CSV table of C-alpha atoms in Angstrom, one decimal:
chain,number,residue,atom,x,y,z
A,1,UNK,CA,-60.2,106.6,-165.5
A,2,UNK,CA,-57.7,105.2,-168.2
A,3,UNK,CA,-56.3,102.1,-167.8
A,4,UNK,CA,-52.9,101.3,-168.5
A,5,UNK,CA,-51.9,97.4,-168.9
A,6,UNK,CA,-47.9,97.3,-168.5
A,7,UNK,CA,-46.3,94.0,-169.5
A,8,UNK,CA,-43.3,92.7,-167.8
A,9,UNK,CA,-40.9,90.5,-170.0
A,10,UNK,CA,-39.3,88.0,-167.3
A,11,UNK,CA,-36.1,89.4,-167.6
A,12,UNK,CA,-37.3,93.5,-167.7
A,13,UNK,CA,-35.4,96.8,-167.7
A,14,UNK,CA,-36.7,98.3,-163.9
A,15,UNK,CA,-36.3,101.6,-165.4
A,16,UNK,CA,-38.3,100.8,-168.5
A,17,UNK,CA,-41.2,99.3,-166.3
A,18,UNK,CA,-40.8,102.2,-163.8
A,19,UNK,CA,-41.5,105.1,-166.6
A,20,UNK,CA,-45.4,104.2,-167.2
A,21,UNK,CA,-46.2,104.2,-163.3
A,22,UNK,CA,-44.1,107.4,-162.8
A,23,UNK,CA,-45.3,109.2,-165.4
A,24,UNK,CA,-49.1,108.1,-165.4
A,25,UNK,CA,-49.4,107.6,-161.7
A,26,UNK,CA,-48.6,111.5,-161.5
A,27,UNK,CA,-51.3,112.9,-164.2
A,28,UNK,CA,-54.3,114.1,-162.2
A,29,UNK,CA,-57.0,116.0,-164.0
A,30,UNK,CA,-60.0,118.0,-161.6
A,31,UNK,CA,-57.9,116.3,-159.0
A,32,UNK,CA,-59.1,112.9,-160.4
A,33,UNK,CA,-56.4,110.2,-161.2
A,34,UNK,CA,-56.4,110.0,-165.3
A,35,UNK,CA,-54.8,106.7,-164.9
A,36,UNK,CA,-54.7,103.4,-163.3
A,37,UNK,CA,-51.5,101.7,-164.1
A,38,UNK,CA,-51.5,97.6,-163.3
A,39,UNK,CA,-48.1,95.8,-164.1
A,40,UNK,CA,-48.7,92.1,-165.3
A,41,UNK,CA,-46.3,89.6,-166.9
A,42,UNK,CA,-47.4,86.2,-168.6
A,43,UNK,CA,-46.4,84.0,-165.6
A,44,UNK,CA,-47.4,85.9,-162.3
A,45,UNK,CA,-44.9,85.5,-160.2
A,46,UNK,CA,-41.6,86.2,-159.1
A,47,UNK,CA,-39.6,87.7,-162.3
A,48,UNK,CA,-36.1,88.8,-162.8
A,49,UNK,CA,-34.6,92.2,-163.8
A,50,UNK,CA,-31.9,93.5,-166.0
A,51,UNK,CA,-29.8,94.5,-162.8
A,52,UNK,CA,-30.2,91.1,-161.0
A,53,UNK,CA,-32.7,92.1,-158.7
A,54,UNK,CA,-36.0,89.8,-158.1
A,55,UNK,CA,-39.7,91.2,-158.7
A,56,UNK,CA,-42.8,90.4,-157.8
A,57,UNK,CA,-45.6,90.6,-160.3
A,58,UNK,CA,-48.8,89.6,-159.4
A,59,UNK,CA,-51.7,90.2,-162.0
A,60,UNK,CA,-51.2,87.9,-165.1
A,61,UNK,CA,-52.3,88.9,-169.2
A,62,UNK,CA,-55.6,88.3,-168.2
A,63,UNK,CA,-55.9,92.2,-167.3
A,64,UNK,CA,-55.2,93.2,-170.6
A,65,UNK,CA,-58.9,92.2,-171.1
A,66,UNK,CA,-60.0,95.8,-169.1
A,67,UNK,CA,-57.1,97.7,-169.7
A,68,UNK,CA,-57.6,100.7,-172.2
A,69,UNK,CA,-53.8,100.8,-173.5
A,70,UNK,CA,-51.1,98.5,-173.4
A,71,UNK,CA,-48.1,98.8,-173.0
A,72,UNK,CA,-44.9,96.4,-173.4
A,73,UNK,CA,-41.8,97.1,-171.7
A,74,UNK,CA,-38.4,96.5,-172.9
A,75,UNK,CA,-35.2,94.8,-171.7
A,76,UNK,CA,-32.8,96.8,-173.1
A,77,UNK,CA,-31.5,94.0,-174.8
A,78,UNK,CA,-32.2,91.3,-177.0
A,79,UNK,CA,-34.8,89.0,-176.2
A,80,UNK,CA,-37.4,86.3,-177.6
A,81,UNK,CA,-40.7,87.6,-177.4
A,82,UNK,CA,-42.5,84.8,-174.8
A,83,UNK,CA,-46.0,83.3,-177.4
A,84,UNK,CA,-48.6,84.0,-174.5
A,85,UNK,CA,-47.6,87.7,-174.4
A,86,UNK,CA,-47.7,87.9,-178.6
A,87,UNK,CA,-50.9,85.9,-178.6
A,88,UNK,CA,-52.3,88.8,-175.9
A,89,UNK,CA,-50.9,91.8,-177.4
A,90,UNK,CA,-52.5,90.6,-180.8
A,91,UNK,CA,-55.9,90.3,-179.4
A,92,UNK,CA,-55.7,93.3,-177.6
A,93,UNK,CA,-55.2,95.4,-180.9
A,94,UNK,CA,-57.7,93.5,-182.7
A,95,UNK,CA,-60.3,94.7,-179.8
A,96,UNK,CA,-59.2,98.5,-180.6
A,97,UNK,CA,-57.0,99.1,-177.5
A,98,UNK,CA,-54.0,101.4,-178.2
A,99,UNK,CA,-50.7,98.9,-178.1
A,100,UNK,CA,-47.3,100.7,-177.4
A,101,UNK,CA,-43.8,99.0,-176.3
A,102,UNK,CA,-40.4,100.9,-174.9
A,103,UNK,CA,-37.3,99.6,-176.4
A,104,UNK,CA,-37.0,96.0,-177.2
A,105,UNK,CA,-40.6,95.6,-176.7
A,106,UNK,CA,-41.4,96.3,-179.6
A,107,UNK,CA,-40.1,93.0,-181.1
A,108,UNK,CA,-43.6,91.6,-179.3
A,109,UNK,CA,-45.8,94.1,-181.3
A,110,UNK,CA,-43.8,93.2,-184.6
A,111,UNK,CA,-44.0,89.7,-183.8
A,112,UNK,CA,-47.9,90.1,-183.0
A,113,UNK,CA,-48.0,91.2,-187.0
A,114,UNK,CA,-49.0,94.9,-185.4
A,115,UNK,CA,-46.1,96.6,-187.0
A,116,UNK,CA,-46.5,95.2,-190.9
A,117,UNK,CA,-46.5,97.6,-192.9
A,118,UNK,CA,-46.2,100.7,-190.2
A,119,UNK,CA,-43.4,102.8,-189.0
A,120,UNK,CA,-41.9,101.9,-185.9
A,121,UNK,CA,-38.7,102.4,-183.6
A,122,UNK,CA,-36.7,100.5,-180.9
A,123,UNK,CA,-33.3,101.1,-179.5
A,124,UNK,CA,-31.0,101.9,-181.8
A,125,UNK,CA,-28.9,99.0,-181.1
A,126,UNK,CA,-31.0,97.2,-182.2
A,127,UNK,CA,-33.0,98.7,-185.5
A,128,UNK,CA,-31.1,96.9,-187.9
A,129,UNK,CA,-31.9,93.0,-186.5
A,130,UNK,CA,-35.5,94.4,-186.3
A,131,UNK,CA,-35.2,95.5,-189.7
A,132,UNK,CA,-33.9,91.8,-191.0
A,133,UNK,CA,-36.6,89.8,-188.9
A,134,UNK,CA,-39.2,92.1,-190.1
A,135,UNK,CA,-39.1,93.3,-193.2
A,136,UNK,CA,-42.7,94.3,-193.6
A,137,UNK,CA,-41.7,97.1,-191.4
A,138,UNK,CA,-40.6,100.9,-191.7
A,139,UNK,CA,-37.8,101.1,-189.1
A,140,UNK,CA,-36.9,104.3,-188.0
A,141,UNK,CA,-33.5,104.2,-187.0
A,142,UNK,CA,-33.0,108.1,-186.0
A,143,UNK,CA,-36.2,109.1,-183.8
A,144,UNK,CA,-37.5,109.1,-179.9
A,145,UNK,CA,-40.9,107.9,-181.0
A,146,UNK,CA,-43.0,106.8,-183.2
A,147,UNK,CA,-47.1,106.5,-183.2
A,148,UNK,CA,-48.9,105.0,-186.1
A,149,UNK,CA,-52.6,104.8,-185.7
A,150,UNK,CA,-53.1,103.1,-182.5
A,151,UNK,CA,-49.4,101.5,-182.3
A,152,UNK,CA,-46.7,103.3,-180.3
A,153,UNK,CA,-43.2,101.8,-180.3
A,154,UNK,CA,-40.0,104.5,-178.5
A,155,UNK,CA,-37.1,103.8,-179.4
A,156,UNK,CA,-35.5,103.2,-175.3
A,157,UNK,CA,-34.9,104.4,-172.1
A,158,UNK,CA,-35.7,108.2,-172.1
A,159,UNK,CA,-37.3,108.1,-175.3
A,160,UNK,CA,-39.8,106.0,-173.4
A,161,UNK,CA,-40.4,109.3,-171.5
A,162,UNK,CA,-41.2,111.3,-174.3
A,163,UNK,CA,-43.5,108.6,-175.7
A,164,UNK,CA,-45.5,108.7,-172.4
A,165,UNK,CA,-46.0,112.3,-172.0
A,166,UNK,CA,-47.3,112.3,-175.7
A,167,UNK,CA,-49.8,109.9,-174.4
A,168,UNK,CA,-51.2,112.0,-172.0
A,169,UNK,CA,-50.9,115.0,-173.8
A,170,UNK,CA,-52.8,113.1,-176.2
A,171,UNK,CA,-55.6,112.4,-173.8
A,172,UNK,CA,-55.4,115.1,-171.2
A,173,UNK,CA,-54.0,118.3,-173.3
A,174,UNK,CA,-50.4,120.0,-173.2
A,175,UNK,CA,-51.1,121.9,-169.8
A,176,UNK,CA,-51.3,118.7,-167.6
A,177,UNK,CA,-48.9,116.7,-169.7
A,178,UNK,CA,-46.3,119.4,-169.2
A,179,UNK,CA,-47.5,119.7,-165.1
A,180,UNK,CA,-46.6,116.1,-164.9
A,181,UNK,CA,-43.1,116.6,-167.0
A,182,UNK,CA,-42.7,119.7,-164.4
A,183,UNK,CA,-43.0,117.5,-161.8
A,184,UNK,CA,-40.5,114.6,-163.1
A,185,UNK,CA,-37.9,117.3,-163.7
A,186,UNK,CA,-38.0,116.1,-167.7
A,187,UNK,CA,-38.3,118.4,-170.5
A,188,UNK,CA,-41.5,119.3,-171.4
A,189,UNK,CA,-43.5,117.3,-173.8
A,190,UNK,CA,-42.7,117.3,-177.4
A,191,UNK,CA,-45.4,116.5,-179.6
A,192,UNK,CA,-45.2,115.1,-183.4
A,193,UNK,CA,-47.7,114.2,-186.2
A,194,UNK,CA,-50.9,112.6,-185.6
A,195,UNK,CA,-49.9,109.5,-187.8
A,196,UNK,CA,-46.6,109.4,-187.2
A,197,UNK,CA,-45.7,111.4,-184.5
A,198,UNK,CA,-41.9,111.5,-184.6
A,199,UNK,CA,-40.1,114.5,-182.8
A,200,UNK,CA,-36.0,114.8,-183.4
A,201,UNK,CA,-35.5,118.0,-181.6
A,202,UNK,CA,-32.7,120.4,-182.8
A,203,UNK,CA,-29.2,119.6,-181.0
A,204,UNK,CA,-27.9,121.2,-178.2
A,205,UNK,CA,-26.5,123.9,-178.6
A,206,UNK,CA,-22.1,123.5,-177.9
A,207,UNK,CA,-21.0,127.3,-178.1
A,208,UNK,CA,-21.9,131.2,-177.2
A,209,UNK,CA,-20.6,133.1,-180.3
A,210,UNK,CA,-24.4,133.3,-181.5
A,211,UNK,CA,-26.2,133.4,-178.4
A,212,UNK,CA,-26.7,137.1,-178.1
A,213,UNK,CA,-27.8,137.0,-182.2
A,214,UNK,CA,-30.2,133.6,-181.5
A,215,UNK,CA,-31.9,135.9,-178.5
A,216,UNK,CA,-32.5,138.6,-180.9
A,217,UNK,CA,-33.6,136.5,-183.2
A,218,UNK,CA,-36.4,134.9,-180.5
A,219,UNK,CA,-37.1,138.3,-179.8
A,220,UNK,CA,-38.0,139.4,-183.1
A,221,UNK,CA,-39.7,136.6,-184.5
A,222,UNK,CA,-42.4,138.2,-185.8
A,223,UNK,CA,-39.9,140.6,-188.3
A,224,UNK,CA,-39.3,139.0,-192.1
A,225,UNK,CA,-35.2,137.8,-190.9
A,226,UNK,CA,-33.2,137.0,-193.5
A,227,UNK,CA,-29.5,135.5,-193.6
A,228,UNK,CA,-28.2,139.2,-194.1
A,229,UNK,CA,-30.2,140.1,-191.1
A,230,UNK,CA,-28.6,137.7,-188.5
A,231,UNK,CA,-25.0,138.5,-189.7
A,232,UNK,CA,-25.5,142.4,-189.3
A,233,UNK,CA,-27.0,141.6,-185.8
A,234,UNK,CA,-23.6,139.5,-185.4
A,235,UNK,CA,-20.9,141.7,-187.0
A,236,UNK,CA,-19.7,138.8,-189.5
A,237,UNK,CA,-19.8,138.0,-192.9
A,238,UNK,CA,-23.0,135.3,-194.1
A,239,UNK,CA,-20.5,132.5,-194.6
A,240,UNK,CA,-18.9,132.9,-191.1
A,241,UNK,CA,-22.0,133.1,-189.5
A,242,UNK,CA,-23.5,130.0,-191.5
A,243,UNK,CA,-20.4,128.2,-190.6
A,244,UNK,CA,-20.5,129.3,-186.4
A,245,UNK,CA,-24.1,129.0,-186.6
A,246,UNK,CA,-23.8,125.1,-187.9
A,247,UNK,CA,-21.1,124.7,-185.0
A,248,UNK,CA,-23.0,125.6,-182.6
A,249,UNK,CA,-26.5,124.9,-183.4
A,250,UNK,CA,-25.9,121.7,-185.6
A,251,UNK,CA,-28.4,123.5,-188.0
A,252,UNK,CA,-28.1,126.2,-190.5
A,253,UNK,CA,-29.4,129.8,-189.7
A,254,UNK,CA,-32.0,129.5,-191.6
A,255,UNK,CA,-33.4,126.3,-190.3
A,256,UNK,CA,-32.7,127.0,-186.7
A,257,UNK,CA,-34.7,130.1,-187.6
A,258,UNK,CA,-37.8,128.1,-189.2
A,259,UNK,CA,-37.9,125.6,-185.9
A,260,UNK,CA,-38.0,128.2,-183.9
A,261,UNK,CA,-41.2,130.0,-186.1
A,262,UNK,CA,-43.1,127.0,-185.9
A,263,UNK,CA,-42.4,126.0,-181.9
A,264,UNK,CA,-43.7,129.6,-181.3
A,265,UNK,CA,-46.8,129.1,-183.5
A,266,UNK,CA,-47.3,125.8,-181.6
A,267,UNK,CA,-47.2,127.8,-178.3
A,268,UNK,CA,-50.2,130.6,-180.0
A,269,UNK,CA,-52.4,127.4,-180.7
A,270,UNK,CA,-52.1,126.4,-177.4
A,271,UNK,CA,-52.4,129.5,-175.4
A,272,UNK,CA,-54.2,132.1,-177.4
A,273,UNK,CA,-57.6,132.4,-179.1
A,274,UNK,CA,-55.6,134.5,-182.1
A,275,UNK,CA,-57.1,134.3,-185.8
A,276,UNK,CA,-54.7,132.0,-187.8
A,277,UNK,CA,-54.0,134.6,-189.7
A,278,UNK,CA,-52.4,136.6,-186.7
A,279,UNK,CA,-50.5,133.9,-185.6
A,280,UNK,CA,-48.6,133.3,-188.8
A,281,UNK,CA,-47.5,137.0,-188.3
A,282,UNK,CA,-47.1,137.1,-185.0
A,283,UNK,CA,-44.5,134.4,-185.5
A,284,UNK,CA,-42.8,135.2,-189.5
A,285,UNK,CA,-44.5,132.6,-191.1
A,286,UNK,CA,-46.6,135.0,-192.9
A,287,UNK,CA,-50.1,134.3,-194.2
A,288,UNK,CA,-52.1,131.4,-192.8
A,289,UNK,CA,-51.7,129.0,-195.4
A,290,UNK,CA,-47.7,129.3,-194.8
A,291,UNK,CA,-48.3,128.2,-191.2
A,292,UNK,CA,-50.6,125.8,-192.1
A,293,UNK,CA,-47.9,124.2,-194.3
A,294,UNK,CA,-45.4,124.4,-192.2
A,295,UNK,CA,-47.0,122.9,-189.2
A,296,UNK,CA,-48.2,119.8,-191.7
A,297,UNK,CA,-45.3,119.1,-191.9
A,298,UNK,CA,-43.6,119.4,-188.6
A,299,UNK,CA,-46.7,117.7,-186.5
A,300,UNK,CA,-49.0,116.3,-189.4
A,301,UNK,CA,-51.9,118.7,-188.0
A,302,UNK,CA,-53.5,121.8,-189.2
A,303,UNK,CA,-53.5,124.9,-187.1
A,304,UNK,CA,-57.2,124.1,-186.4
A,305,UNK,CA,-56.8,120.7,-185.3
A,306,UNK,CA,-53.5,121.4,-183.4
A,307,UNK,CA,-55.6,123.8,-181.7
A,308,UNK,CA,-58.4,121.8,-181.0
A,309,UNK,CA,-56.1,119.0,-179.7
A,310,UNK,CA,-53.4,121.2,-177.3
A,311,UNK,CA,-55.4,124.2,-176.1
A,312,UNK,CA,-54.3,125.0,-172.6
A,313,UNK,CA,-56.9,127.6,-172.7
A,314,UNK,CA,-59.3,127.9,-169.4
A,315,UNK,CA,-57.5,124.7,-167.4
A,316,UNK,CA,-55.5,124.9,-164.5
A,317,UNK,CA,-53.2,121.8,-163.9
A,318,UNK,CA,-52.5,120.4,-160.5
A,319,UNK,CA,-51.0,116.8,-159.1
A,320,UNK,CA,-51.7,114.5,-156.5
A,321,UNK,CA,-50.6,117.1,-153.5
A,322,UNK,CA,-52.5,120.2,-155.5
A,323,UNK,CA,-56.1,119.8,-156.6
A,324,UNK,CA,-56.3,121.2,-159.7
A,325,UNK,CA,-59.4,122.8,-161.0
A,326,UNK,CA,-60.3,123.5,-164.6
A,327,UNK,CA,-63.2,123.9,-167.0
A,328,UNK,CA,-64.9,120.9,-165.9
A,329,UNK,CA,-67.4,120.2,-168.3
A,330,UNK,CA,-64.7,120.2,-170.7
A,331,UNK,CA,-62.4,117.4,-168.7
A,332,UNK,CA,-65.1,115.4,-167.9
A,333,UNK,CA,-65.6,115.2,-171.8
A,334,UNK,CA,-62.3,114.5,-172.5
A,335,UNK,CA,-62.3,111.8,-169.8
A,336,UNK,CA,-65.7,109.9,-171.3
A,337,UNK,CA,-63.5,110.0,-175.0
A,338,UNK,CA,-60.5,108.2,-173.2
A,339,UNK,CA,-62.8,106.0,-170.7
C-alpha cells in the first residue's frame, strides 16, 4: 500500500485537506486499498481552519518518516511557512519521497529550496508574490498543475483534484483513476507530460451554432478535414466560421480540431492494442511519426511510453463497495513499484 503523509498548516483550508482522503481513500485496486492516507501537522493537536472551525490532528511530522508521498495542504491564503514543517518537507525529498502541495502550500516546498530552479504553480492570487520571494523559480501563472520530477505543486482548490487523480493515474493506470473520478462526480482525469505535466483544457464551449459541425467533425476524425471542410459542413464562409468557431470554442477551427486528434489518440493508447501506425490514421494525424510529435508535445510522452504508462487494457476497476478484479500479476507489479 502507498502511503500518503498530508500536512496540516495550523490555520488549513478543510477542503484542501479533505481532497487527498477523498480521492485516495476511494482508489482500490484487486479490491486492495492503494492508499493509506494519515493527516499530521507540526504541533499535534487541536488546529484551526479557514472557516473557524477547530480540528483535531493527532499524528505529528514524525510520520513523514514512513510515508511514500507528501503532501502539503494549502490555506487558501497567505501564510508563513511554520520551520519544522520546511525542515521536514526538505528531508523528505532528499530521502526520494515524492513532495507535492495544493495551493498555498507550495510556499513550504519553495521555501524547503525544492522548487529552485523547477516549474511550479499555486493559486493564482498568489503567483506573483511567489514569483518575487522566489525567484529561482518558473511560476506558472495559467495552469491546474504542475509535476516536475518528483515535485507536484496545483495551483488551488479544484486544481488540487486534478493533481490527485494524476497521482493515481500515475501509479494505478487511467482505468482506476478515472473509477475513482466516476465516483467523486469530477471530470475524468487529465493527464500532462511526464516532466511537467501541465493540462489547460480547451474552454467550455458558450454557444450551439457549431455543435452539429463539431459532432461531425468527432465523427470523422479519421478523414484529412480541412478549414474548407468544416465551413461546407456548416453552410458559411471560412471567416465566419473561424470567427463563430473562436466564440464558441475560444479556439480556432483548426486547433479545436488538432485537440480533439490527439485526445482520441490518447484514448487508442489506452484501450486498444492498434499498431502506431493505425492509430495515427485512425485519428487524422497521419503517419506515426506525426502522432508521435504531436503527443510530445501535448503530454511529453511517446506513443509507446504513453501506452505503456495508461493502458486500460485487461483491468477491470472497482471501489470499496465493488471488488474489482483485474490482471493480477500485473497490479501486484505495479503495487511492489509504488510500495
Amino acid at each position: 500500500m502507498h502511503r500518503v503523509a498530508v500536512i496540516a498548516p495550523f490555520r488549513v483550508s478543510m477542503f484542501n485537506l479533505a481532497i487527498p482522503e477523498l480521492f485516495f481513500e476511494r482508489t482500490y485496486v484487486d479490491g486492495v486499498p492503494g492508499y493509506e492516507v494519515t493527516v499530521c501537522t507540526p504541533e499535534p493537536g487541536t488546529i484551526v481552519t479557514t472557516g473557524g472551525l477547530d480540528l483535531h490532528v493527532g499524528k505529528g511530522l514524525e510520520i513523514l518518516d514512513d510515508a511514500d508521498t507528501v503532501l502539503v495542504a494549502g490555506t487558501g491564503e497567505r501564510f508563513e511557512p511554520e520551520p519544522r514543517t520546511v525542515a521536514a518537507v526538505r528531508a523528505a525529498a532528499a530521502a526520494g519521497k515524492r513532495v507535492a502541495s495544493i495551493c498555498s502550500g507550495a510556499f513550504v516546498l519553495a521555501e524547503a529550496g525544492l522548487l529552485d530552479g523547477r516549474s511550479a504553480t499555486t493559486y493564482w492570487q498568489l503567483t506573483q508574490e511567489l514569483r518575487e520571494r522566489y525567484p529561482a523559480l518558473d511560476v506558472k501563472g495559467d495552469v491546474l498543475y504542475v509535476q516536475d520530477g518528483q515535485i507536484l505543486t496545483a495551483s488551488g482548490y479544484a486544481a488540487g483534484i486534478d493533481m490527485c487523480l494524476h497521482i493515481i493515474r500515475t501509479d494505478y493506470g487511467a482505468a482506476v483513476a478515472n473509477e475513482v473520478a466516476r465516483l467523486a462526480l469530477v471530470a475524468p482525469v487529465r493527464p500532462g507530460g511526464q516532466t511537467q505535466f501541465t493540462q489547460t483544457p480547451l474552454p467550455p464551449e458558450r454557444g450551439t451554432a457549431c455543435a452539429d459541425t463539431r459532432g461531425w467533425a468527432m465523427r470523422n476524425l479519421d478523414k484529412p478535414l480541412t478549414l474548407t471542410d468544416l465551413a461546407r459542413h456548416a453552410g458559411v464562409s471560412v471567416r465566419t466560421l473561424t470567427r463563430r468557431f473562436h466564440a464558441e470554442s475560444g479556439v480556432s477551427p483548426l486547433q479545436w480540431l488538432l485537440h480533439q486528434r490527439v485526445e482520441r489518440a490518447k484514448e487508442l493508447l489506452e484501450t486498444t492494442t492498434l499498431p502506431m501506425d493505425q492509430v495515427a490514421r485512425a485519428c487524422g494525424l497521419g503517419t506515426a511519426d506525426s502522432l508521435r510529435a504531436h503527443l510530445v508535445r501535448r503530454t511529453g510522452l511517446t506513443p509507446s511510453a504513453y501506452r505503456t504508462q495508461f493502458s486500460r487494457m485487461g483491468m477491470k476497476v472497482g471501489t470499496k463497495r465493488g471488488v474489482q478484479t483485474g490482471m493480477k500479476r500485473g497490479v501486484q507489479k505495479g503495487m511492489k513499484q509504488v510500495a
